[in-house]
Short mmCIF file of C-alpha atoms in Angstrom, two decimals:
data_model
loop_
_atom_site.label_atom_id
_atom_site.label_comp_id
_atom_site.label_asym_id
_atom_site.label_seq_id
_atom_site.Cartn_x
_atom_site.Cartn_y
_atom_site.Cartn_z
CA MET H 1 -20.93 -87.69 -11.55
CA ALA H 2 -19.44 -84.40 -12.74
CA VAL H 3 -17.73 -82.38 -10.03
CA PRO H 4 -16.76 -78.71 -10.55
CA LYS H 5 -13.03 -78.11 -10.57
CA ARG H 6 -13.35 -74.58 -9.17
CA LYS H 7 -15.80 -72.80 -6.89
CA MET H 8 -18.46 -70.87 -8.77
CA SER H 9 -18.91 -67.27 -7.66
CA ARG H 10 -22.11 -66.23 -5.95
CA SER H 11 -22.84 -63.79 -8.78
CA ASN H 12 -22.51 -66.49 -11.45
CA THR H 13 -24.58 -68.95 -9.44
CA ARG H 14 -27.43 -66.50 -8.98
CA HIS H 15 -27.28 -65.40 -12.61
CA ARG H 16 -27.56 -69.02 -13.74
CA ARG H 17 -30.46 -69.76 -11.36
CA ALA H 18 -32.34 -66.65 -12.50
CA GLN H 19 -32.66 -68.10 -16.03
CA TRP H 20 -34.97 -70.93 -14.90
CA LYS H 21 -38.64 -70.26 -15.51
CA ALA H 22 -41.63 -72.41 -14.61
CA THR H 23 -44.11 -73.02 -17.42
CA PRO H 24 -47.81 -73.67 -16.93
CA PRO H 25 -48.98 -77.19 -17.84
CA ASP H 26 -50.23 -77.72 -21.39
CA LEU H 27 -54.00 -78.25 -20.94
CA VAL H 28 -55.97 -80.16 -23.55
CA PRO H 29 -59.74 -80.69 -23.78
CA LEU H 30 -60.94 -84.18 -22.82
CA THR H 31 -64.53 -85.46 -22.80
CA ILE H 32 -65.39 -87.74 -19.87
CA GLU H 33 -68.96 -89.01 -19.44
CA GLY H 34 -70.31 -86.34 -21.79
CA ARG H 35 -68.60 -83.43 -20.02
CA GLU H 36 -65.56 -81.62 -21.30
CA TYR H 37 -62.59 -80.97 -19.00
CA LEU H 38 -59.21 -79.32 -19.47
CA VAL H 39 -56.53 -81.70 -18.23
CA PRO H 40 -52.72 -81.71 -18.47
CA ARG H 41 -51.51 -83.44 -21.63
CA ASN H 42 -49.30 -85.92 -19.75
CA LEU H 43 -52.29 -87.13 -17.64
CA VAL H 44 -54.71 -87.79 -20.52
CA PRO H 45 -53.98 -91.57 -20.63
CA ALA H 46 -54.66 -91.88 -16.88
CA TYR H 47 -58.01 -90.08 -17.23
CA ARG H 48 -58.99 -92.27 -20.18
CA ARG H 49 -58.19 -95.48 -18.26
CA GLY H 50 -60.18 -94.26 -15.25
CA LEU H 51 -57.20 -94.02 -12.88
CA LEU H 52 -57.96 -90.33 -12.23
CA THR H 53 -61.31 -88.57 -11.96
CA PRO H 54 -61.74 -84.84 -12.56
CA GLU H 55 -63.07 -82.74 -9.68
CA ASP H 56 -65.69 -80.06 -10.31
#
């Protein structure tokens, strides 16, 4: 595991952390039992296999 050789200043730490941004999930249309739902792209296989059911 990489270990920093020197202490990072508070200013640099906060500047680095401020760059991180959350992104909304990529929703795709999926038809289940004749109804269309918007579900996250990474969960489409689980919905198709019946492991997850959409809530109304």
